[in-house]
Tab-separated table of C-alpha atoms and ligand atoms in Angstrom:
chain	number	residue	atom	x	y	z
A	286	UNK	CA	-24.076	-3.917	-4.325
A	287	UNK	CA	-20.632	-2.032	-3.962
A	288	UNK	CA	-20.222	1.085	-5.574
A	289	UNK	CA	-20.886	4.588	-4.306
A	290	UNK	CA	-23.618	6.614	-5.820
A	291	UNK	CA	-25.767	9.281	-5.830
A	292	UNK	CA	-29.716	8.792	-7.125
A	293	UNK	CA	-31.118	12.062	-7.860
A	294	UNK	CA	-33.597	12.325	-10.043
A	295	UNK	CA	-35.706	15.841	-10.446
A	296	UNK	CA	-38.491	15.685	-13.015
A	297	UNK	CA	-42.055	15.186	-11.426
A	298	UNK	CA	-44.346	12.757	-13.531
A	299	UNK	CA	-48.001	12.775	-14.033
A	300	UNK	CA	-49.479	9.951	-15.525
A	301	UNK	CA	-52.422	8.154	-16.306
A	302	UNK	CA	-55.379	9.008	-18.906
A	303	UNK	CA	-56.111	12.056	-16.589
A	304	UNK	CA	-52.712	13.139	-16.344
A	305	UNK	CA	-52.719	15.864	-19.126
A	306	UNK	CA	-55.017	17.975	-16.213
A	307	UNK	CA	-52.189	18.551	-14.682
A	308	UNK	CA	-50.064	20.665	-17.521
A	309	UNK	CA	-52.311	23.885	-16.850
A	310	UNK	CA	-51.320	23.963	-13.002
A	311	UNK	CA	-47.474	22.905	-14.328
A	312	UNK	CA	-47.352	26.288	-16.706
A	313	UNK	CA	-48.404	28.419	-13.874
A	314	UNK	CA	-44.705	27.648	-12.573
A	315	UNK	CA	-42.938	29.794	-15.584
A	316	UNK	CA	-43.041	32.651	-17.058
A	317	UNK	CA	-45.248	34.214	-19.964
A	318	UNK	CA	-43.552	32.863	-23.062
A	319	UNK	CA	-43.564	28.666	-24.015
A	320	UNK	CA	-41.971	27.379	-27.161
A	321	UNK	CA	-43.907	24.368	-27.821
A	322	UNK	CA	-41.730	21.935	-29.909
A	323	UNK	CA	-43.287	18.876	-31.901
A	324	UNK	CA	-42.322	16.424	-34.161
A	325	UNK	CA	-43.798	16.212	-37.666
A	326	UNK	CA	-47.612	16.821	-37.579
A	327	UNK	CA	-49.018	13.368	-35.416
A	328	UNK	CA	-49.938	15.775	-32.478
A	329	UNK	CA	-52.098	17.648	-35.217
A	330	UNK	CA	-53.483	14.429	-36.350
A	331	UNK	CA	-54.609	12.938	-32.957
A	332	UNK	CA	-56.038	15.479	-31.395
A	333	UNK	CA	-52.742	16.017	-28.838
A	334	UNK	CA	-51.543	19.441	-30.124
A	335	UNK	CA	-55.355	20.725	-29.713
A	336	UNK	CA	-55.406	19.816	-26.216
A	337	UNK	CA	-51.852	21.233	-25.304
A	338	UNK	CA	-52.434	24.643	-26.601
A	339	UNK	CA	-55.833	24.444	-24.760
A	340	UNK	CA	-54.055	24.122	-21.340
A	341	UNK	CA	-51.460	27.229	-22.627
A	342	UNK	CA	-54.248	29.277	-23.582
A	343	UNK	CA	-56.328	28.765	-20.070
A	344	UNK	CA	-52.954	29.371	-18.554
A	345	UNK	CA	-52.161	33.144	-20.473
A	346	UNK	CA	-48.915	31.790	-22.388
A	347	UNK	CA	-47.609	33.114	-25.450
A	348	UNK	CA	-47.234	30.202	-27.642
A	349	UNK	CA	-43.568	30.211	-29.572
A	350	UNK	CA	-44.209	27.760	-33.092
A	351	UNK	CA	-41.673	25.470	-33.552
A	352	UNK	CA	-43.008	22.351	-34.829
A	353	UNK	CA	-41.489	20.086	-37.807
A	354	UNK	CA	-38.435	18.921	-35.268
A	355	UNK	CA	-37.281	15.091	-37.248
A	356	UNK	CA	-36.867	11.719	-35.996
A	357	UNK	CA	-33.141	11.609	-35.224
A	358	UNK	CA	-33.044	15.685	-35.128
A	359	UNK	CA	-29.624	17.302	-36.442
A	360	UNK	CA	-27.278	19.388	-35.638
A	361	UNK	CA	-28.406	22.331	-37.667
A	362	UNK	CA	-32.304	22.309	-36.633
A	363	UNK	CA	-30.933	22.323	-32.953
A	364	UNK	CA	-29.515	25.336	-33.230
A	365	UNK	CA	-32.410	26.815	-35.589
A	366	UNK	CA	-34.275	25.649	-32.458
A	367	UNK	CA	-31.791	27.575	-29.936
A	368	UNK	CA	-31.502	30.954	-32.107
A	369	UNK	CA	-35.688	30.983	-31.967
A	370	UNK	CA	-35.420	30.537	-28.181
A	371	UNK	CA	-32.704	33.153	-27.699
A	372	UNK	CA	-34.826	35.241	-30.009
A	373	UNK	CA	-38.456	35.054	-27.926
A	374	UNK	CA	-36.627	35.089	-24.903
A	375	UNK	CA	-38.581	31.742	-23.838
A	376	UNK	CA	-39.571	31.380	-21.123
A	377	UNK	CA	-40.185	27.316	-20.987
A	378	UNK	CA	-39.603	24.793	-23.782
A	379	UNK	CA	-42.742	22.331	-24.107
A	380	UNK	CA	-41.786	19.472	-26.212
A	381	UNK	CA	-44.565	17.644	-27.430
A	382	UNK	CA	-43.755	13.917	-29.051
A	383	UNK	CA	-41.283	11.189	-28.706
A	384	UNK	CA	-37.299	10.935	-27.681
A	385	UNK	CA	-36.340	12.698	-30.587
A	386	UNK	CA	-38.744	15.985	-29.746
A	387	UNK	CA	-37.410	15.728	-25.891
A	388	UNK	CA	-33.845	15.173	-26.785
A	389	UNK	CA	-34.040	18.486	-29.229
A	390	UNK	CA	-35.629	20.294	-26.513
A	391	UNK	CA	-32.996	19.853	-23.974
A	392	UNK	CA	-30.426	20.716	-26.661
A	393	UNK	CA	-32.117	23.806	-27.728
A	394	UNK	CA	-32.493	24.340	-23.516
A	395	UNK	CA	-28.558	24.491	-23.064
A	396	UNK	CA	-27.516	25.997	-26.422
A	397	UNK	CA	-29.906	29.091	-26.752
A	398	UNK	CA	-27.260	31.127	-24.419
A	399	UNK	CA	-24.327	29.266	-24.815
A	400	UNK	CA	-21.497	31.444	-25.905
A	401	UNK	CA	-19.597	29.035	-27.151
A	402	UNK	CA	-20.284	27.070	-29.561
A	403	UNK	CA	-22.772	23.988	-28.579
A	404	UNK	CA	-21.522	21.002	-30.325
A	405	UNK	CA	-17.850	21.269	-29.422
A	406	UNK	CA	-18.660	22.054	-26.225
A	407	UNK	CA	-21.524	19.549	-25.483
A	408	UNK	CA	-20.935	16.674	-28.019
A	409	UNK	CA	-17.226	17.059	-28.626
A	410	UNK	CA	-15.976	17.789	-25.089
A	411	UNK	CA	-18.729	16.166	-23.122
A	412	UNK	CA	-18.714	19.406	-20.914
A	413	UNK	CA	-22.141	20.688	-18.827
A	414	UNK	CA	-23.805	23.932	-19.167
A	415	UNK	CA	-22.264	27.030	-18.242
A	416	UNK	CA	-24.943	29.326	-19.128
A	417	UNK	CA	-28.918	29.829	-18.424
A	418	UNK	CA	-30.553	26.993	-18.857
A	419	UNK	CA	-34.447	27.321	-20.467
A	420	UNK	CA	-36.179	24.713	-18.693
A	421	UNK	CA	-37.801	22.220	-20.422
A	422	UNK	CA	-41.476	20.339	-20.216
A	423	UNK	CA	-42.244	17.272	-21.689
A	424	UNK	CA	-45.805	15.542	-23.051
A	425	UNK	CA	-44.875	12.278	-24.294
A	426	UNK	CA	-46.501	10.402	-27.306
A	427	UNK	CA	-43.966	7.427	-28.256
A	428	UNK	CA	-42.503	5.234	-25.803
A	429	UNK	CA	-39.384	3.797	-25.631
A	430	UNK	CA	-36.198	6.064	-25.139
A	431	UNK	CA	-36.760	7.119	-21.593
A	432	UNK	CA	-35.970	10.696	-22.171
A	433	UNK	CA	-39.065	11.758	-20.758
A	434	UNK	CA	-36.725	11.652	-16.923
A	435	UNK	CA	-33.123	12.261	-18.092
A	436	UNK	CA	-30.648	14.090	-19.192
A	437	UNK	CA	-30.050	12.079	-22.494
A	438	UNK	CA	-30.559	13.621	-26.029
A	439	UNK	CA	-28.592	12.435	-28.986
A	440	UNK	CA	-27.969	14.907	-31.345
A	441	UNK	CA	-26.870	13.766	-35.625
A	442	UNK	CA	-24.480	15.691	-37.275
A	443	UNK	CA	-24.391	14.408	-40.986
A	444	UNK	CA	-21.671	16.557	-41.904
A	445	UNK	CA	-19.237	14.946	-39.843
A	446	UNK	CA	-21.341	11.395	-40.287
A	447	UNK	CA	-22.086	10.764	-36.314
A	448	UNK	CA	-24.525	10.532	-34.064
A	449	UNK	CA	-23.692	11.490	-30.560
A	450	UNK	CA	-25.652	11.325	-27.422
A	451	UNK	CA	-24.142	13.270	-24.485
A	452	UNK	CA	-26.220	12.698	-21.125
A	453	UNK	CA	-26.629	15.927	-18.984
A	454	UNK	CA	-26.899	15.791	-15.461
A	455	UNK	CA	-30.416	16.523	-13.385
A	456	UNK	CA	-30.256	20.503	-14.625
A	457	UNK	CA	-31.461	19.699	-18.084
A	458	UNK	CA	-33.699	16.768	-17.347
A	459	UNK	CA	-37.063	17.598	-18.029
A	460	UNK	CA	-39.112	19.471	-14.950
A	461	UNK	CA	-42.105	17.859	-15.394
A	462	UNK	CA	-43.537	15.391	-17.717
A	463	UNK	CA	-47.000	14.239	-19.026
A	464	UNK	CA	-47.255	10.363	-19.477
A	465	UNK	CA	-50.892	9.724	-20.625
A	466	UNK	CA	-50.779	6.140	-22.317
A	467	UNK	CA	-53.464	6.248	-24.257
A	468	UNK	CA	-51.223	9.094	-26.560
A	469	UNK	CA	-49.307	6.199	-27.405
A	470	UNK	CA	-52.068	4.432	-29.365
A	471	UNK	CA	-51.594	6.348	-32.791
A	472	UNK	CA	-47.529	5.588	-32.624
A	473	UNK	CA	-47.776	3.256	-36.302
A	474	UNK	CA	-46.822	-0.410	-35.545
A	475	UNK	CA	-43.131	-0.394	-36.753
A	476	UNK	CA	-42.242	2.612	-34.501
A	477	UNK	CA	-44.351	0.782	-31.292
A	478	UNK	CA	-41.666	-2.252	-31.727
A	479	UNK	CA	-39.014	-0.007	-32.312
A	480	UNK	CA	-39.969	1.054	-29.323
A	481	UNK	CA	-40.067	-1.865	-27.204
A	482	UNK	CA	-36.815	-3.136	-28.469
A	483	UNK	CA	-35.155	0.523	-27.356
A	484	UNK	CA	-36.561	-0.168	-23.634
A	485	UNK	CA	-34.811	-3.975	-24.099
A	486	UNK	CA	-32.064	-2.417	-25.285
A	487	UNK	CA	-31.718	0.014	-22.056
A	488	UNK	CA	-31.950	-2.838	-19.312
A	489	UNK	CA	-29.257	-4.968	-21.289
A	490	UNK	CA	-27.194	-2.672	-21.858
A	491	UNK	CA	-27.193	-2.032	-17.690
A	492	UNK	CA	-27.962	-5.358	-16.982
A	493	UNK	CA	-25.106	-7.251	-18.649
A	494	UNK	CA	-22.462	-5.768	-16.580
A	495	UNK	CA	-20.692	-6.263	-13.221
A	496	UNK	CA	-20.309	-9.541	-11.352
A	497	UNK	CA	-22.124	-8.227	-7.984
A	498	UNK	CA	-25.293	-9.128	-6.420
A	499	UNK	CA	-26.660	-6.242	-7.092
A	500	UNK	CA	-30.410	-5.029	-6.601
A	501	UNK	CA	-30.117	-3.101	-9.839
A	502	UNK	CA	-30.223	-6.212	-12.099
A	503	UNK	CA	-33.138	-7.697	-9.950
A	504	UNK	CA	-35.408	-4.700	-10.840
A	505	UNK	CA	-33.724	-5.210	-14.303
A	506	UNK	CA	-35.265	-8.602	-14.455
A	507	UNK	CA	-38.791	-7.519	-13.243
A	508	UNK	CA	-39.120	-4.561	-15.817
A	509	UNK	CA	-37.624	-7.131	-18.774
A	510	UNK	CA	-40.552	-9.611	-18.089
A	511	UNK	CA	-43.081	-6.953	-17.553
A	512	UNK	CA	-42.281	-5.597	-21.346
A	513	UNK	CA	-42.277	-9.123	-22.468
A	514	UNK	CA	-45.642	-9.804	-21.421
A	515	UNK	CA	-47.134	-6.413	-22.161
A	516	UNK	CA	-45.506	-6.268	-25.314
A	517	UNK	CA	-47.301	-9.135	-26.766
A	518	UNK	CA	-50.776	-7.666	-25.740
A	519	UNK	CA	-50.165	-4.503	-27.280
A	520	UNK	CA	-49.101	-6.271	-30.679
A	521	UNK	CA	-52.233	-8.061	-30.533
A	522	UNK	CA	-54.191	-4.959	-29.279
A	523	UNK	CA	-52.681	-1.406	-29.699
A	524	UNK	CA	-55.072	-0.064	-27.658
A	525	UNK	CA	-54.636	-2.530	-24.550
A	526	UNK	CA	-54.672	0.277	-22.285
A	527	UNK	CA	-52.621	-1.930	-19.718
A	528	UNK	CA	-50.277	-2.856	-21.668
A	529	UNK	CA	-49.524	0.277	-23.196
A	530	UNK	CA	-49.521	1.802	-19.434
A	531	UNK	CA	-47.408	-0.819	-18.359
A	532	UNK	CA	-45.155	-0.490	-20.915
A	533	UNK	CA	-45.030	3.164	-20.874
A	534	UNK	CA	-43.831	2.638	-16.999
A	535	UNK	CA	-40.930	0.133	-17.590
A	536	UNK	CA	-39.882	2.362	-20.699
A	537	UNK	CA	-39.231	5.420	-18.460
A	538	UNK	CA	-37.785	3.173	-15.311
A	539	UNK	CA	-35.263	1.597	-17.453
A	540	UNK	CA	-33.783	4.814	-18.175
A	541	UNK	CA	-33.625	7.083	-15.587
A	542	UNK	CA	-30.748	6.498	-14.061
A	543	UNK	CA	-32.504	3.831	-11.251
A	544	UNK	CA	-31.115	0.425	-12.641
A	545	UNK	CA	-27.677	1.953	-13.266
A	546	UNK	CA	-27.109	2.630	-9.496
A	547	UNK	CA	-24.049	0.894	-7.907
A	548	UNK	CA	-22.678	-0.660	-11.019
A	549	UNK	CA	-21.115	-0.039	-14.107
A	550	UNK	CA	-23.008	-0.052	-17.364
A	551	UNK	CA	-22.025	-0.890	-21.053
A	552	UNK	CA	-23.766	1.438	-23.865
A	553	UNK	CA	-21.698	-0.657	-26.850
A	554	UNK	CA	-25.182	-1.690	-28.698
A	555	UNK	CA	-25.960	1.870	-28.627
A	556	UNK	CA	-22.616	3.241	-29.306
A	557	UNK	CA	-22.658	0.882	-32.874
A	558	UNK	CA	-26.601	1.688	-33.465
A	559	UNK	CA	-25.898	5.530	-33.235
A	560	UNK	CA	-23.044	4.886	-36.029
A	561	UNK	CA	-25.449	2.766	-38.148
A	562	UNK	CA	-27.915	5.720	-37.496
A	563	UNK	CA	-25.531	8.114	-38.358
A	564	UNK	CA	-25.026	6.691	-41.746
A	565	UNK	CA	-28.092	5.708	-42.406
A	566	UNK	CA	-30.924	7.652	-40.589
A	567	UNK	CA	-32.911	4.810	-39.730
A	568	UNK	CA	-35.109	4.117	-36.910
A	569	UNK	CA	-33.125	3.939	-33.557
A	570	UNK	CA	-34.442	1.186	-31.976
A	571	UNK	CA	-33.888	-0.881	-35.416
A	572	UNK	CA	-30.429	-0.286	-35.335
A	573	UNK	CA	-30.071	-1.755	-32.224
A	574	UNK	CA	-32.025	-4.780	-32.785
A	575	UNK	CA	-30.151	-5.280	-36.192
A	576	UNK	CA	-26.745	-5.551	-34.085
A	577	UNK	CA	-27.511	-6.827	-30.754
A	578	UNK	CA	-27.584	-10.642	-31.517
A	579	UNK	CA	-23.983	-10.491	-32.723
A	580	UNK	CA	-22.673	-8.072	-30.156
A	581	UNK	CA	-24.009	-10.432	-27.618
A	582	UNK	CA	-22.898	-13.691	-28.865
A	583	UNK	CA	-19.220	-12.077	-29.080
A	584	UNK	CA	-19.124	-10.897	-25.669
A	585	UNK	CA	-21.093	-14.184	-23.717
A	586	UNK	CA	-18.188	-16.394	-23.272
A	587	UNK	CA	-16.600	-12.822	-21.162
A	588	UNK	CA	-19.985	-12.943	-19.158
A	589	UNK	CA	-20.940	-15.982	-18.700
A	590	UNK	CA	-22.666	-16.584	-15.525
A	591	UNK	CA	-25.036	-13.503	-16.280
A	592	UNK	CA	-25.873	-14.992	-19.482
A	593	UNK	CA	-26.924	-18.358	-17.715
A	594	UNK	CA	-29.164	-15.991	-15.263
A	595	UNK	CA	-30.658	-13.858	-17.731
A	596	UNK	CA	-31.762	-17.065	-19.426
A	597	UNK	CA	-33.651	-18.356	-16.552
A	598	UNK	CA	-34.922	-15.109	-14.248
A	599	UNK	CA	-35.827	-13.651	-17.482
A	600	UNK	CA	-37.247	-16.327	-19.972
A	601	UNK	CA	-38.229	-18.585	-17.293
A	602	UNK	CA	-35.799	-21.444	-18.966
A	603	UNK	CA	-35.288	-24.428	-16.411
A	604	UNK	CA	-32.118	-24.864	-15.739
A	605	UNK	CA	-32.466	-28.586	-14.947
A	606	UNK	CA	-28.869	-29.228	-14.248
A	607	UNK	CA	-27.744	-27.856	-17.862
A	608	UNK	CA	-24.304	-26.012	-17.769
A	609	UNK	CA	-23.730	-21.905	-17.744
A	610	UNK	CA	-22.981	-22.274	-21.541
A	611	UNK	CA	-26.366	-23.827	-22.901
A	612	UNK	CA	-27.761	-22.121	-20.620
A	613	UNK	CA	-26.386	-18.719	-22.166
A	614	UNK	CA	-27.336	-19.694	-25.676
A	615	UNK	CA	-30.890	-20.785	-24.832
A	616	UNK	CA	-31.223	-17.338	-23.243
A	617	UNK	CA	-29.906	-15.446	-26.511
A	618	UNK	CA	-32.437	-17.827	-28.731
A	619	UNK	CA	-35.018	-17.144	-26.323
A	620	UNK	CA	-34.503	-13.077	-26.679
A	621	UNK	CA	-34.052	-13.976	-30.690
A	622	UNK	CA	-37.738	-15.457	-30.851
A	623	UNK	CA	-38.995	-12.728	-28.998
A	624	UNK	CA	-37.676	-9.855	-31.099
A	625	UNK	CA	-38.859	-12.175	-34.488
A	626	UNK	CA	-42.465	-12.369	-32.676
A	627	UNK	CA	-42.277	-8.397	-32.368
A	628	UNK	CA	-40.927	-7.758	-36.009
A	629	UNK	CA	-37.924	-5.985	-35.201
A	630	UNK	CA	-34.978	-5.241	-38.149
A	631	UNK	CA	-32.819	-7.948	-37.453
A	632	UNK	CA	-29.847	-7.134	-40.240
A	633	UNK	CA	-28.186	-3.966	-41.066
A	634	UNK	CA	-28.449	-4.520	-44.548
A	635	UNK	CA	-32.922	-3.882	-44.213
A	636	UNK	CA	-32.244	-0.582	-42.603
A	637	UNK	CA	-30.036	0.943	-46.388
A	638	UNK	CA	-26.537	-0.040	-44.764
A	639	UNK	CA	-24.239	-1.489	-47.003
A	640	UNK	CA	-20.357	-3.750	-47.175
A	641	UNK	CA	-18.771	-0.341	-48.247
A	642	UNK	CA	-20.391	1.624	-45.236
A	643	UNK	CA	-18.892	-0.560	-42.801
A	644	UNK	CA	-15.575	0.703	-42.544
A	645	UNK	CA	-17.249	4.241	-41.637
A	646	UNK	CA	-19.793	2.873	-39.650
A	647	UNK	CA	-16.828	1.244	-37.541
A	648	UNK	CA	-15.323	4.607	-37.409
A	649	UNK	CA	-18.374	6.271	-35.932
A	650	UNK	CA	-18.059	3.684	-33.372
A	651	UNK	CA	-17.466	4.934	-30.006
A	652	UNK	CA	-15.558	2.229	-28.021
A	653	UNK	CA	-16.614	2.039	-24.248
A	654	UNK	CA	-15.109	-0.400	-21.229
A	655	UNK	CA	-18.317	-0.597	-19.199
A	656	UNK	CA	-19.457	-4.365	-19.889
A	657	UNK	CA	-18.092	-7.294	-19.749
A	658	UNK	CA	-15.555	-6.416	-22.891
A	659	UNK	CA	-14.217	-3.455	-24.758
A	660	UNK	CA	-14.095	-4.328	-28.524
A	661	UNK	CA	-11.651	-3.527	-31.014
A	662	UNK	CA	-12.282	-1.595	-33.766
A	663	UNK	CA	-12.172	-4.960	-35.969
A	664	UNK	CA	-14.743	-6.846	-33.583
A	665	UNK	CA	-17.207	-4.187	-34.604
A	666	UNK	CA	-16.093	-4.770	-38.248
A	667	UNK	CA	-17.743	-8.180	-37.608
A	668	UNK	CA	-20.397	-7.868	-35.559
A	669	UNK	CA	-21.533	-5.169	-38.552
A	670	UNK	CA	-20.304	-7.957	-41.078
A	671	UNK	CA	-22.399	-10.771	-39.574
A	672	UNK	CA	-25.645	-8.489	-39.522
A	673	UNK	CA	-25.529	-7.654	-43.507
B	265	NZQ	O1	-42.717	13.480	-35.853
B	265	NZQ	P1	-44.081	12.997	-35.577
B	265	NZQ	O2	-45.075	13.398	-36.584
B	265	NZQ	O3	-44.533	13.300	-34.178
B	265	NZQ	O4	-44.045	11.381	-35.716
B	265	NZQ	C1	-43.264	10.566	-34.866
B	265	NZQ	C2	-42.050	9.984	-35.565
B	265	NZQ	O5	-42.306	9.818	-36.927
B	265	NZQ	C3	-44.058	9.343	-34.541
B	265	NZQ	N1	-44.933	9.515	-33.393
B	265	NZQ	C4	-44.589	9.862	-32.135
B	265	NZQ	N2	-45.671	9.848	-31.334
B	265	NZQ	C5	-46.719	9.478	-32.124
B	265	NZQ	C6	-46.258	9.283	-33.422
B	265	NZQ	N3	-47.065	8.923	-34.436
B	265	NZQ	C7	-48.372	8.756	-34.164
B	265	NZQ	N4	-48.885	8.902	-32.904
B	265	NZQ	C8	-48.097	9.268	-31.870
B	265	NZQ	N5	-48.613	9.379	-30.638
B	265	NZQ	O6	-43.099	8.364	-34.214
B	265	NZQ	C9	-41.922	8.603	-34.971
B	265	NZQ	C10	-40.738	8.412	-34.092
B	265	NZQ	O7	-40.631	9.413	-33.115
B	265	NZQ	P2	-39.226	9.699	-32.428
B	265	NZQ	O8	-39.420	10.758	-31.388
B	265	NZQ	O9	-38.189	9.924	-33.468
B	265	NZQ	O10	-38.911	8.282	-31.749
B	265	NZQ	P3	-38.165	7.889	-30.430
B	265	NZQ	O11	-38.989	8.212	-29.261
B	265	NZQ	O12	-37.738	6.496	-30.612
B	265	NZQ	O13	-36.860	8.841	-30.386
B	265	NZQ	C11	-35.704	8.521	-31.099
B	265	NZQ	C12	-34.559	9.462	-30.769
B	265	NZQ	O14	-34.215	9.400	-29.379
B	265	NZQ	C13	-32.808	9.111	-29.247
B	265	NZQ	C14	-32.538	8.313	-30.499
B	265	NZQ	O15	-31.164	8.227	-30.804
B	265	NZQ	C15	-33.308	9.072	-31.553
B	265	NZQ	O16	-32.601	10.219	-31.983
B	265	NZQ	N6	-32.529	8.472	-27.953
B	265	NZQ	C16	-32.606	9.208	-26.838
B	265	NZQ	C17	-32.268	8.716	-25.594
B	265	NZQ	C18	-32.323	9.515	-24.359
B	265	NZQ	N7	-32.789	10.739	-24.381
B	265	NZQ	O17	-31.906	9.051	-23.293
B	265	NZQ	C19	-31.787	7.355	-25.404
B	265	NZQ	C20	-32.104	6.477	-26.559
B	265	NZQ	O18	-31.232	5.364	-26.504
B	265	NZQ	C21	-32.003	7.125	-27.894
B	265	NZQ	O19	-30.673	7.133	-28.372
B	266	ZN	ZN1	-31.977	3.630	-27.031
């Protein structure tokens, strides 16, 4: 392990089927007014919004409305969001619900008193916060984008047809967040994959970097098996309580900031799923499943080794003398059967992308140096090509 770093990492978790007993004793630590922030009307349906405005009522807060927030939340509901906060003078930001809840919240936490205006100065110049900060809580009911302890949020703009995540630093992560997994058993089946191919998604894209020994990619390896195993139990029983706790775990470990330390990462399956998103609004995880097979057979011969040990820490493969390169390939196959077994979107073309979206998919591409190669603008022509 050789680079420098610093780990710091604010938000305190509670978690476990008891852990929403702790929100009442959170709220005491803010002030008298809480927008509470939730996605489309699940909370309402399972019981989760009842028991959340329970714990603000024993705890005196006024409650701020601001439910309806969408899966991949835009641009112009964020700063509906910020102009309500600004307005109630809010004291806290509760977001109740998935990433897409979270990542609105922190938006709406940094943009409320911004005088400038937030998306060039956030998601165009990649600055931080120069203004109050609301601080945000979290209650989390979908696994898989880790937001729950970072500073990510990923913000669409369909005007300008991109999706941009900008990734704050330990200011805006959340202060405190409520990880019961049993919240996570109403999540419908096609968002629970989605899910567990977004927490996949994380560790590779840290993993599959960097030629060091490096303790980052062994705690890589031990949360990628863990999800494999749990992930099977859960699709044969949704309400495997530990499964769903163990995958609720990994999901937040893989992204917050802890298997990043002392190496450099990649992001490029995320940079061309947020441009397939952008165009298409479909489910993130999806998008990254429907590109990650060809992104990764492009870039294995630049990677090679890694490939080989990903194949057999991993999938368990026996490497029985066979070379780096088959070795490599039966990994890839290996992650292949596992995301068929889940049901992930493995094409572009299932999620409403299309040959003529391409070139402005490509566009929307962000183009990062992190891994083990930088495409060019034409490698992520094919890679989109291949997954029609
Ligand atoms: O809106 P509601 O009614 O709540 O329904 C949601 C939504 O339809 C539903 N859901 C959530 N919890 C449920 C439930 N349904 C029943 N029971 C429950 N307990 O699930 C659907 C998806 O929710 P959403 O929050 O959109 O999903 P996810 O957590 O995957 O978040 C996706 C967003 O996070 C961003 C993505 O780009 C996308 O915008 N990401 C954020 C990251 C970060 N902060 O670091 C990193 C990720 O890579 C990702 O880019
Ligand atoms: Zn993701």
């Amino acid at each position: 392990m050789n680079g420098n770093f610093t780990f710091h990492n604010p938000t305190k978790l509670h978690f476990g089927e008891k852990a929403m007993e702790a929100l009442a004793g959170e709220l005491k630590n803010y002030g008298p007014v809480v927008q509470l922030s939730y996605g489309g009307g699940s909370i309402k349906k399972n019981g989760i919004y009842d028991q959340v405005v329970a714990a603000l009522e024993s705890a005196g807060k006024t409650v701020v409305e601001d439910g309806g927030v969408m899966s991949n939340p835009t641009l112009e509901r964020m700063l509906e969001g910020a102009a309500k906060a600004k307005a109630n003078n809010v004291d806290l930001i509760l977001a109740v619900g998935g990433g897409s809840t979270i990542d609105y919240a922190k938006a709406v936490s940094v943009s409320a008193w911004c005088e400038e205006d937030p998306w060039e100065k956030y998601y165009v110049r990649f600055e931080e916060p120069s203004c109050r900060i609301i601080p945000v809580g979290s209650v989390l009911t979908m696994v898989g984008t880790g937001s729950e302890m970072n500073g990510g949020n990923v913000i669409s703009n369909h005007k300008a047809n991109i999706k941009v995540g900008k990734v704050f630093g330990p200011a805006v992560y959340p202060k405190f967040s409520i990880l019961n997994p049993r919240f996570t058993f109403t999540v419908p089946r096609r968002q629970m994959v989605a899910g567990f191919f977004d927490i996949m998604s994380h560790i590779l894209e840290q993993y599959f970097s960097g030629t060091d020994d490096n303790t980052s990619d062994y705690i890589a390896e031990g949360l990628m098996r863990s999800l494999v195993v749990s992930s099977r139990k859960a699709l044969e029983n949704p309400e495997d309580y530990e499964a769903r706790s163990n995958i609720m775990w990994t999901a937040t470990w893989a992204l917050n900031t802890l298997i990043a330390m002392g190496k450099t990462t990649d992001w490029e399956v995320h940079m061309i799923g947020h441009a397939v998103g952008a165009l298409t609004d479909a489910t993130h995880g999806m998008t990254l499943s429907a590109v990650s097979l060809p992104y990764y057979r492009l870039i294995k011969p630049f990677g090679l080794n890694k490939f080989a040990r990903f194949a057999v820490n991993v999938w368990g493969i026996a490497a029985d003398g066979k070379g780096d390169e088959q070795l490599a390939d039966e990994g890839l196959a290996a992650l292949e059967a596992w995301m068929r077994e889940i049901g992930v979107a493995m094409n572009i073309t299932e999620l409403g992308a299309t040959e003529e979206m391409i070139p402005k998919i490509a566009d929307a591409t962000f183009l990062l140096d992190g891994g083990y190669k930088q495409l060019t603008r034409d490698e992520v022509i094919s890679i989109l090509r291949e997954s029609l």
